[in-house]
Coordinates of C-alpha atoms in Angstrom, one line a residue:
X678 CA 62.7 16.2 -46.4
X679 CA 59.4 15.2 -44.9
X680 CA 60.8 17.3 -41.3
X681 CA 59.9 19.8 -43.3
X682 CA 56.4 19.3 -44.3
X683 CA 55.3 18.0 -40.7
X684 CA 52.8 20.1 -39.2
X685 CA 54.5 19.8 -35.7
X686 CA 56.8 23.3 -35.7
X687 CA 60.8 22.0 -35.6
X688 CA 63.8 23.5 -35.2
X689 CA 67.4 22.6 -36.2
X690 CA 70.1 24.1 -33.7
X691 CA 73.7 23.2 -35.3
X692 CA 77.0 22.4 -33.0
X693 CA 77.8 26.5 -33.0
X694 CA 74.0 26.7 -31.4
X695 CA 72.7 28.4 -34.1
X696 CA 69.6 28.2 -35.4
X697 CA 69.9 26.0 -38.7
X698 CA 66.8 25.7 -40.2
X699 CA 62.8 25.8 -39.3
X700 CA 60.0 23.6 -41.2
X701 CA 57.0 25.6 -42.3
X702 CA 54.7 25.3 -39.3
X703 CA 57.9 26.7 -37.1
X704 CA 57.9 29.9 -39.4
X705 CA 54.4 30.2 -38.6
X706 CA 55.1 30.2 -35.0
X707 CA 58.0 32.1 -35.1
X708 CA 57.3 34.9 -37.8
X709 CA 60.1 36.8 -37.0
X710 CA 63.8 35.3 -36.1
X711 CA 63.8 32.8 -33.4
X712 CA 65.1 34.6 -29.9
X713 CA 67.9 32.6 -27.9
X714 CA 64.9 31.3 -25.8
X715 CA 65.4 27.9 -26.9
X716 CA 68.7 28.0 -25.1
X717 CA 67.1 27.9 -21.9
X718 CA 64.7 25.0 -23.3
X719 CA 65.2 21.5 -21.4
X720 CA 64.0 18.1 -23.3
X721 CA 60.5 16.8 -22.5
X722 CA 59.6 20.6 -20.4
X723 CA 56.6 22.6 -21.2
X724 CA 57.5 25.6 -22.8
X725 CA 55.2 28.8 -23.7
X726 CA 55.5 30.1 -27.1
X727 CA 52.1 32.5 -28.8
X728 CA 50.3 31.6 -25.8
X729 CA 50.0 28.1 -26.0
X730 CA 51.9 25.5 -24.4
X731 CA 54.4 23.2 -26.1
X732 CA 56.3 19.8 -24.9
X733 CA 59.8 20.6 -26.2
X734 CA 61.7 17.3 -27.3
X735 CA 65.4 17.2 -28.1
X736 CA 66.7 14.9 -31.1
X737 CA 70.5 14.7 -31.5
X738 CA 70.9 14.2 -35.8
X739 CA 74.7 12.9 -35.4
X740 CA 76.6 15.6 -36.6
X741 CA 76.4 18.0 -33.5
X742 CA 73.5 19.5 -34.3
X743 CA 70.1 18.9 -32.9
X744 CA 66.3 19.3 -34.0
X745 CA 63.9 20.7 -31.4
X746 CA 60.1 19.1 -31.9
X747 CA 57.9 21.3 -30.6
X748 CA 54.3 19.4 -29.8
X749 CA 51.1 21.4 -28.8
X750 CA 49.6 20.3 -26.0
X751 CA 48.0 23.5 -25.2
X752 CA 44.3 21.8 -25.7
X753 CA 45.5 18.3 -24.0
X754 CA 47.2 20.6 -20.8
X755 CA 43.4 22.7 -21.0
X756 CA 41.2 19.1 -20.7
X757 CA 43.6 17.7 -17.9
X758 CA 42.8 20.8 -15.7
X759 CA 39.4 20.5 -16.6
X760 CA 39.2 17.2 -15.4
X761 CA 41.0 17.7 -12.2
X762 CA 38.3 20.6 -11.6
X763 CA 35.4 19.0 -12.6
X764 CA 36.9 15.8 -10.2
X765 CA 36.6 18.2 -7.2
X766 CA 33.7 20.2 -8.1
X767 CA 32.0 16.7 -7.9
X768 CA 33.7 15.7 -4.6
X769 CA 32.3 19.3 -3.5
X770 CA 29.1 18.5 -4.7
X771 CA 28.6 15.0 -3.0
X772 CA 29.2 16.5 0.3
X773 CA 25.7 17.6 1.1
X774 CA 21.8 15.9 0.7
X775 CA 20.3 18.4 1.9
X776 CA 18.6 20.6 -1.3
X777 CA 19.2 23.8 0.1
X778 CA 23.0 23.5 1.1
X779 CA 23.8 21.5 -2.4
X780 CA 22.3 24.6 -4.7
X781 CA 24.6 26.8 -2.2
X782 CA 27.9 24.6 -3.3
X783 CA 26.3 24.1 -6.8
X784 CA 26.0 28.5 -6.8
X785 CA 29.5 29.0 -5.3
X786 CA 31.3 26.3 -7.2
X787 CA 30.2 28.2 -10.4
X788 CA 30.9 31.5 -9.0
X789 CA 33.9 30.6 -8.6
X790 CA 34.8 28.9 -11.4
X791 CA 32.4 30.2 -14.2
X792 CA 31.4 33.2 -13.9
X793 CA 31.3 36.7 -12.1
X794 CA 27.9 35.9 -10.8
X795 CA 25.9 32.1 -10.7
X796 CA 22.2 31.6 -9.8
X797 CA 20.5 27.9 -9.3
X798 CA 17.3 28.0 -9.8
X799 CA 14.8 25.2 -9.0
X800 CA 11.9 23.7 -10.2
X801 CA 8.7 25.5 -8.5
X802 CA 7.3 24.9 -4.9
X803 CA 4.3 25.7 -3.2
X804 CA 5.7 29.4 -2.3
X805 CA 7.4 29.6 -5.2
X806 CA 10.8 28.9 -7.1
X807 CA 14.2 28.6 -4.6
X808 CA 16.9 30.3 -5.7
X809 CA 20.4 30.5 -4.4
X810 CA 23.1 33.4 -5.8
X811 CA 26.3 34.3 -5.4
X812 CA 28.8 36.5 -7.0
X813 CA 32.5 35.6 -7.2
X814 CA 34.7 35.8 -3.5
X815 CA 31.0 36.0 -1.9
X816 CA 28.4 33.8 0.2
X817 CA 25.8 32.1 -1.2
X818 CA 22.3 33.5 -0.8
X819 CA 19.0 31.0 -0.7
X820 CA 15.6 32.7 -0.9
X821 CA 11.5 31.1 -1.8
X822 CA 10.9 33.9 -4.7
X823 CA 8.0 33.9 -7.3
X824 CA 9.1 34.8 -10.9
X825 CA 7.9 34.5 -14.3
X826 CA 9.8 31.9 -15.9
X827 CA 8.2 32.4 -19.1
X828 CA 9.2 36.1 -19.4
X829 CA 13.1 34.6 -19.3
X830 CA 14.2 33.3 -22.9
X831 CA 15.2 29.5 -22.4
X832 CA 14.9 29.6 -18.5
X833 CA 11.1 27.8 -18.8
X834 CA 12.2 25.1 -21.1
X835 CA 15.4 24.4 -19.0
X836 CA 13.3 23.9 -15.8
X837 CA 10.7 21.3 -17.2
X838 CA 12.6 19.9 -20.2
X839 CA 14.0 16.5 -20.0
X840 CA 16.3 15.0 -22.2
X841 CA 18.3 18.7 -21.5
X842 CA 17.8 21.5 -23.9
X843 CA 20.5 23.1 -25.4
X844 CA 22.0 26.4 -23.5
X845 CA 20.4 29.6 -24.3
X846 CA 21.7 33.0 -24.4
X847 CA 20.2 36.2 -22.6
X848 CA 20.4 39.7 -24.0
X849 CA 21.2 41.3 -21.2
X850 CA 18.9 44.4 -22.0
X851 CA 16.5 41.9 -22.2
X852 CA 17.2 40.3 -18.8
X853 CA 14.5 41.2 -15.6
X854 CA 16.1 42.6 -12.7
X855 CA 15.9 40.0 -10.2
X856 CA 18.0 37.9 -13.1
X857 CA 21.0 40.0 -13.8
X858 CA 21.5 43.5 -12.4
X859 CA 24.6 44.4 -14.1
X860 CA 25.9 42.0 -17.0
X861 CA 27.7 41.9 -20.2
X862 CA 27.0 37.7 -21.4
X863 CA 24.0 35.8 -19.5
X864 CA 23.5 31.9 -20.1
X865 CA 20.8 29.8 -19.3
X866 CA 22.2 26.1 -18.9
X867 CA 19.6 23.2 -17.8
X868 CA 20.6 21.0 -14.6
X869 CA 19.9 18.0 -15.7
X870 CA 18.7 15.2 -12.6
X871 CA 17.7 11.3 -12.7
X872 CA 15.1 11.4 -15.2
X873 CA 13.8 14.9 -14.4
X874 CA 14.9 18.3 -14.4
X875 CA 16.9 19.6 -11.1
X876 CA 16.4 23.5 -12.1
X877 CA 18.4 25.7 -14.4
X878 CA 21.9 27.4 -14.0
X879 CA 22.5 31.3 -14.9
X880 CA 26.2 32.1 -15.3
X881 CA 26.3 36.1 -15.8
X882 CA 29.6 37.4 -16.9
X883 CA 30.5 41.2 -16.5
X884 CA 33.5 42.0 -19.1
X885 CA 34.3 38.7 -21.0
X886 CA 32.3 36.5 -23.5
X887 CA 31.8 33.3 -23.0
X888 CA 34.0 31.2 -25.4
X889 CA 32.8 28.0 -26.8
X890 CA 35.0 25.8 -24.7
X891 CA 34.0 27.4 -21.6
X892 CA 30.3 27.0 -22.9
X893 CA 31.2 23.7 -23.3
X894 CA 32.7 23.1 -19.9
X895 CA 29.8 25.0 -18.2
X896 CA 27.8 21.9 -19.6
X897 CA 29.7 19.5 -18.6
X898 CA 29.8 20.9 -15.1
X899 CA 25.5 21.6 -15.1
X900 CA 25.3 17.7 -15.8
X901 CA 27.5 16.7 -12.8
X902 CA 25.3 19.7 -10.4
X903 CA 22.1 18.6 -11.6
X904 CA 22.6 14.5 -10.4
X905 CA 23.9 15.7 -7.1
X906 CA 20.5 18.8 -6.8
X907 CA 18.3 15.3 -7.9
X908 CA 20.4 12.8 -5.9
X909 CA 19.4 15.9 -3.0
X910 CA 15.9 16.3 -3.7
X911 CA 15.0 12.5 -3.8
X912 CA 16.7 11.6 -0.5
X913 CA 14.5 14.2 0.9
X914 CA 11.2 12.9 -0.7
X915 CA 12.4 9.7 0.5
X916 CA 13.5 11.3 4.1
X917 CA 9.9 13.1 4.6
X918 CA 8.0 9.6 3.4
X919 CA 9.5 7.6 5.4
X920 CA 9.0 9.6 8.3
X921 CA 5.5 10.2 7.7
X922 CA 5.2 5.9 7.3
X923 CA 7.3 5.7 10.3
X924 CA 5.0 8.5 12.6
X925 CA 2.0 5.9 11.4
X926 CA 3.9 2.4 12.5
X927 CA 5.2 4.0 16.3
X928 CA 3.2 3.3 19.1
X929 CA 1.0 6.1 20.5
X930 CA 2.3 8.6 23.0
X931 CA 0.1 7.6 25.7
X932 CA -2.2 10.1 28.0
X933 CA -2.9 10.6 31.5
X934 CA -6.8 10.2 32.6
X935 CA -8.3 11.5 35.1
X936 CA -9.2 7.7 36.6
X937 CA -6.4 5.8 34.5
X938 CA -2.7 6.3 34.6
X939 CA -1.3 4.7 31.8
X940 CA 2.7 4.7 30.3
X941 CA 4.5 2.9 27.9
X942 CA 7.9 2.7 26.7
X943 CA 9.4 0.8 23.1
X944 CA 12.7 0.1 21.7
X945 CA 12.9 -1.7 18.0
X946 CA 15.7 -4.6 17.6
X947 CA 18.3 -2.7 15.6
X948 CA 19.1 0.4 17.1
X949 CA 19.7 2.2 13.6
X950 CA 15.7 1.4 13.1
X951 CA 12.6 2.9 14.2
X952 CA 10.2 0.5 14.5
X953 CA 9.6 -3.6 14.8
X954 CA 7.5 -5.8 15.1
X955 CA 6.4 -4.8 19.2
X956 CA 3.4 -2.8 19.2
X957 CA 0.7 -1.1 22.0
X958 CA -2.4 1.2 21.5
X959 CA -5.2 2.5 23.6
X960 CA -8.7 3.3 22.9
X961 CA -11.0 5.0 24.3
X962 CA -14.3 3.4 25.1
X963 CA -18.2 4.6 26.4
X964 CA -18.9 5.1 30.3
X965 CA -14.7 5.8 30.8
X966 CA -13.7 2.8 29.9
X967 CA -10.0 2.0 27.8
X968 CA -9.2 -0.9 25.7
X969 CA -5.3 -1.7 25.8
X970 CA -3.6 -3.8 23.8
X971 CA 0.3 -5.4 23.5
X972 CA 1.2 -7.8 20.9
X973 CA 4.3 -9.1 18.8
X974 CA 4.0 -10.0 15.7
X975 CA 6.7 -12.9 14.6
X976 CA 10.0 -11.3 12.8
X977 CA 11.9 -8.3 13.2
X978 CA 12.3 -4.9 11.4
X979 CA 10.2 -3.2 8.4
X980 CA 7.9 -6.1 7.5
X981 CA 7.3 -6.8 11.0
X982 CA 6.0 -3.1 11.6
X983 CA 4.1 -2.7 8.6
X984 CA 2.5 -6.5 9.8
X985 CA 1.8 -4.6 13.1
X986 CA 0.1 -2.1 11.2
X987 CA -2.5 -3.9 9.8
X988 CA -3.1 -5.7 13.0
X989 CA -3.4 -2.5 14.5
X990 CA -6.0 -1.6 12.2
X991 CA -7.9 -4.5 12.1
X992 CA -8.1 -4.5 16.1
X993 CA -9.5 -1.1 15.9
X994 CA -12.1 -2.1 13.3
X995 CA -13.1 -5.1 15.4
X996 CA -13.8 -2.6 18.7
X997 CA -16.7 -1.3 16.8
X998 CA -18.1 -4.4 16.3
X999 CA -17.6 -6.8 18.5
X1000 CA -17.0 -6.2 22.6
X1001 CA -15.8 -9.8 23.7
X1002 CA -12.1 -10.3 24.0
X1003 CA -12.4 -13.7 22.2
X1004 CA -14.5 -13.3 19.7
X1005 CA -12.3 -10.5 19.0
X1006 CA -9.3 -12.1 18.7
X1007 CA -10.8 -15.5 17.0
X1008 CA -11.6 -12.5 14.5
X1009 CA -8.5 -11.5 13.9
X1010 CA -7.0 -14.9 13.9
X1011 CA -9.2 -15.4 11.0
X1012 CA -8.4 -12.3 9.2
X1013 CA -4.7 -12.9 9.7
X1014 CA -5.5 -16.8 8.3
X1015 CA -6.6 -15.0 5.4
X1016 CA -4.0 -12.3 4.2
X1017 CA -1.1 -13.9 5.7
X1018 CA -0.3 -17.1 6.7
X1019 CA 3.7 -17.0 6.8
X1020 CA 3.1 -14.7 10.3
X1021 CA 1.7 -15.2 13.3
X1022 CA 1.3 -12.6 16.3
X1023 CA 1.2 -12.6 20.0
X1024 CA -0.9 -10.3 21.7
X1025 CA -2.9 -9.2 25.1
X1026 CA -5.8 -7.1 25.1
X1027 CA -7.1 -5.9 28.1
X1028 CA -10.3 -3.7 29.0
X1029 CA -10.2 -0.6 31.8
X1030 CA -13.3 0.0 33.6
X1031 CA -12.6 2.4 36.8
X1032 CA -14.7 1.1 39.8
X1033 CA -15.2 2.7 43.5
X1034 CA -12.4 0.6 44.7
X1035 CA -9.8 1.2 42.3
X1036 CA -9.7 -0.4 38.4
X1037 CA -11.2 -3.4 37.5
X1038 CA -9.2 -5.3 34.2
X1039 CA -10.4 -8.0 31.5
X1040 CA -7.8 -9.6 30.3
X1041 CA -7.2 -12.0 27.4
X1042 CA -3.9 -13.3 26.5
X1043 CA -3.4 -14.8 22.8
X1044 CA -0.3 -16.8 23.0
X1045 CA 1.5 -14.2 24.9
X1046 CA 3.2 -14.0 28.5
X1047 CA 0.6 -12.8 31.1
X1048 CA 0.6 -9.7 32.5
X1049 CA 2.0 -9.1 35.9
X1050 CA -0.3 -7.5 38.9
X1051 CA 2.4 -5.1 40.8
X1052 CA 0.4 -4.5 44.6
X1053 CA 1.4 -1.5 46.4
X1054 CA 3.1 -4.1 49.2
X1055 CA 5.2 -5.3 46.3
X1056 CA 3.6 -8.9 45.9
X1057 CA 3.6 -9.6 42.5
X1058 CA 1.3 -12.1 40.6
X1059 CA 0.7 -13.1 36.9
X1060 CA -3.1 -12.7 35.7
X1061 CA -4.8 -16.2 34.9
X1062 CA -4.9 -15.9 31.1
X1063 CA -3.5 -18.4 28.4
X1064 CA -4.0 -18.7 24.7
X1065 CA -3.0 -19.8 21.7
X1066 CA -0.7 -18.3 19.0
X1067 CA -3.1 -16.0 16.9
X1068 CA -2.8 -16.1 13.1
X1069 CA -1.1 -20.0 12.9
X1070 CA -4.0 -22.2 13.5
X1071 CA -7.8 -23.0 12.7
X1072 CA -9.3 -22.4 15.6
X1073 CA -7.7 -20.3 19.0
X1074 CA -8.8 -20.9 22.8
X1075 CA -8.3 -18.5 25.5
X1076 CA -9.2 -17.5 28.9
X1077 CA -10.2 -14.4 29.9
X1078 CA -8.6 -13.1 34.0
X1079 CA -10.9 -10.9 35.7
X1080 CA -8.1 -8.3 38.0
X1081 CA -9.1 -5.7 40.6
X1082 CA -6.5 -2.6 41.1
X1083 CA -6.7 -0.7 44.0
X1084 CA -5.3 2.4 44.2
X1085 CA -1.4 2.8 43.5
X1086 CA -1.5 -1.0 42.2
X1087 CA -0.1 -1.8 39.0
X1088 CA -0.5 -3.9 35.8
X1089 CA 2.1 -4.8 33.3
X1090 CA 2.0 -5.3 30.0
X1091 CA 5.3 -6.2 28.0
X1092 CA 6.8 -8.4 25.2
X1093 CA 9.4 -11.1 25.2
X1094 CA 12.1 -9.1 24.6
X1095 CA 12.4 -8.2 28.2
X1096 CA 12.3 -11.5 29.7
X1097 CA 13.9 -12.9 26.7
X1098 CA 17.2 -10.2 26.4
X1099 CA 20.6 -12.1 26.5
X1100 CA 23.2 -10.5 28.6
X1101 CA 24.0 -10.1 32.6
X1102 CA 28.0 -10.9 33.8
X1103 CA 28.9 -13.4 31.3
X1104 CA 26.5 -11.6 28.2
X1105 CA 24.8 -15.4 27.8
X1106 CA 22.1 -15.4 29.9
X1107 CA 18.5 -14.6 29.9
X1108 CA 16.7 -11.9 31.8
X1109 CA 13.7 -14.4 32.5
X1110 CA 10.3 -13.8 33.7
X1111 CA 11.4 -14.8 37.5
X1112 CA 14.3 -12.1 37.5
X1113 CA 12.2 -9.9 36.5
X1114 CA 9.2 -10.7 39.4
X1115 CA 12.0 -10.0 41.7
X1116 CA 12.9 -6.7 40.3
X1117 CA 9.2 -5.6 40.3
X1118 CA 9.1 -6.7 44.1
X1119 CA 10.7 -3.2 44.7
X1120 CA 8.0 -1.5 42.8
X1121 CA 5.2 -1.5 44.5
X1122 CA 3.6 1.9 44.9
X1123 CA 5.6 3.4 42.0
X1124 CA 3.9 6.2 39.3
X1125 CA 2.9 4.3 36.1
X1126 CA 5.3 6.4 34.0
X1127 CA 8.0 5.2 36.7
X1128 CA 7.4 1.5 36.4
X1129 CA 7.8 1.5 32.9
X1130 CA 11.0 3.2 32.8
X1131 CA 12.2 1.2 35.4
X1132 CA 11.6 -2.3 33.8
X1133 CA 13.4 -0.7 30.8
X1134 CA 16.2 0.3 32.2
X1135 CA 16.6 -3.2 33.2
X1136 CA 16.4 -4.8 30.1
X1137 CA 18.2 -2.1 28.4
X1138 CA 21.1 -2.2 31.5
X1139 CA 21.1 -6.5 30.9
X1140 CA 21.5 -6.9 27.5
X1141 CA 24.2 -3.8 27.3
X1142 CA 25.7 -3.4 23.7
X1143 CA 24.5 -6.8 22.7
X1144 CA 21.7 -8.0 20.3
X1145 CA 18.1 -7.7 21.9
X1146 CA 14.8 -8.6 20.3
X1147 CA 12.0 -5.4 20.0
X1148 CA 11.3 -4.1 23.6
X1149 CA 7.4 -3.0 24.6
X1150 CA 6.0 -2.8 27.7
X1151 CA 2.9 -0.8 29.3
X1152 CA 1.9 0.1 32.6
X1153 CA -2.0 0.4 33.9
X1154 CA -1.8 1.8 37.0
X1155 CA -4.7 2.4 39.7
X1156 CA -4.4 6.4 40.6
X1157 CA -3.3 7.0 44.4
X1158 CA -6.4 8.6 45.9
X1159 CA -5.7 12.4 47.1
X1160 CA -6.3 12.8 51.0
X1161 CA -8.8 15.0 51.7

């Protein structure tokens, strides 16, 4: 009978509920005389018998009796809780980019799970190699240490080798004592990251060996930490680069002189970016004098800023060479003609020369809205400059406006996207250059740093949650003289 010869153990139960008969691989199972167990048995449960766990599955032969199939699924049970574990170890693992807190979960996960005692170790720093412990039911622990690798068998090749090197083994004896203090199995297990090493793993065991299919697991596991530890690392490379770009592309925090109050205030399109394509700087000159300047270059968002970058630079390259607002910017038109012909910029640039009566301005608009005289009676006029669009044509023409600013005047500097934001009662309708003459009517008098949160308040108050274009504006203000 091939029931017999089946490797799957079977028993035969006749009508009386005896035992019957057993194939071979049941004997094995059951050396002795099968107990009554099986009475309690129910058809497709999971039953244990020797340790391992069976399906038990009822067959009805026709003649009252019954043959009970016993099938293993001991190893199949083992890999579905493996995979339900290793599914939230990598939901656990996912929850954090920050490097430090991820080799705390990736250290407490395996604690938990692995080991009596896990340690994540990463590749070296400038101060040396981080590494977070814990022991089982404890907290992690992060610390900058400096260790000898090399004096670890298999720890050196785990932390620089890339495709991953197999797991090593630690004799404990062996094992330094910031390692292991008190262990009976140590394994080295690489963390392998995208395209690089993420650090090693050190599972320390105090009573049991490790078997092969927890080795095995342990892998599996390392593989899943050391994406997450790189994912981790990378988004703060990425984090601390893009900041640093960012730092670069922001207008300048402007300074208070002695003969010059100056403010300015920006605000990029989107408000989940940083920068634009609105920019202002201020340099210092001989004899006291400041050279301002406010531009926008065409477009919105990272292109625009790093455009306003290189405009930046090239202005300040120009100021060493050349002292005349329109040669200056016909130089720059030029350059821009040159490099980049898809965009175009508007800009203003202004020199600051402090006089006995106050400040006295140059200013020279290249295609962009003139700047607006604020008096201390609150008259307000626009300076007499025009040009054209620099970095779209040939040849530019401008005029240059010659200002006086007596003390507590003001002169403003600002982009389209004030008198361009859409908004007001209805959220369709411009700000416009004549609203906001009216607004700085009430100005007159007001603290440089004032004025410029004022106007943006305005703008910022108009266009509400809607869309708005990138936001600059500056303030050169005349200083109120001190009574005596």
């Amino acid at each position: 009978m091939n029931w017999l010869r089946s490797p799957c153990p079977a028993l035969v139960v006749d009508a009386a509920g005896a035992v019957h008969g057993m194939n071979e691989a049941a004997k094995t199972l059951f050396p002795q005389q099968v107990s009554s167990d099986w009475r309690e048995w129910q058809h497709g449960e999971s039953v244990r018998v020797a340790e391992r766990t069976y399906a038990a599955h009822r067959v009805d032969n026709g003649d009252g009796s019954a043959t009970w199939w016993l099938l293993d699924e001991t190893d199949l049970k083992l890999e579905r809780e493996r995979t339900a574990l290793l599914t939230r170890m990598s939901s656990a693992l996912m929850t954090s980019l920050n490097p430090e807190r991820c080799m705390n979960v990736v250290a407490e996960l395996a604690a938990t799970h692995l080991a009596d005692e896990a340690l994540v170790i990463a590749p070296q720093s400038d101060h040396g190699h981080p590494i977070t412990r814990c022991v089982r039911g404890g907290t992690p622990t992060h610390e900058l240490q400096r260790i000898d690798v090399e004096g670890v068998v298999g720890l050196s090749e785990a932390l620089r080798g890339f495709p991953p090197v197999p797991s090593r083994w630690i004799d404990p004896a062996a094992a330094p004592e910031w390692l292991a203090r008190d262990g009976r199995s140590i394994v080295v297990t690489p963390l392998p990251g995208h395209g690089v090493p993420a650090g090693a793993l050190v599972l320390v065991r105090k009573d049991l060996q490790f078997s092969e299919n927890e080795e095995a697991f342990a892998r599996l596991f390392a593989s899943r930490a050391g994406v997450a530890m790189s994912a981790a690392s990378l988004f703060t490379q990425q984090s601390v680069i893009t900041e640093r770009l960012t730092r670069d592309l922001l207008p300048p925090v402007l300074r208070r002189y002695e003969k010059v109050e100056l403010a300015g205030r920006y605000r990029a399109a989107a408000d989940s970016e940083r920068v634009g394509g609105d920019f202002y700087d201020v340099h210092e000159l001989p004899d006291d004098e400041l050279f301002v300047v406010l531009g926008d270059v065409c477009g919105k968002g990272l292109d625009s800023a790093v455009q306003t970058g290189k405009v930046r630079t090239a202005l300040h390259a120009l100021l060493q060479v050349v002292d005349d607002h329109d040669q200056m910017l016909r130089a720059l038109n030029q350059a821009l003609l040159t490099t980049d012909q898809s965009r175009f910029i508007t800009v203003v640039v202004g020199t600051v020369r402090p006089v006995a009566e106050g400040l006295h301005l140059t200013l020279t608009s290249g295609g962009h809205p003139p700047p607006l005289v604020v008096r201390t009676g609150g008259t307000v006029e626009p300076a007499r400059t025009r040009g054209t669009l620099v970095g779209i044509l040939p040849e530019i023409r401008t005029t240059t406006d010659e200002v006086l600013l007596r003390p507590g005047d003001s002169c403003l500097l600002y982009t389209d996207g004030i008198i361009e934001a859409v908004g007001g009662p209805l959220g369709d309708e411009e700000f416009g250059e004549e609203r906001l003459r009216r607004a700085l009517g009430a100005c007159g008098g007001m603290p440089a740093e004032a004025l410029v949160e004022h106007v943006h308040m305005l703008a910022a108050n108009w266009v509400g949650a809607g869309v708005h274009d990138d936001i600059a504006v500056v303030s050169i203000t005349a200083p109120r003289r001190r009574s005596r």
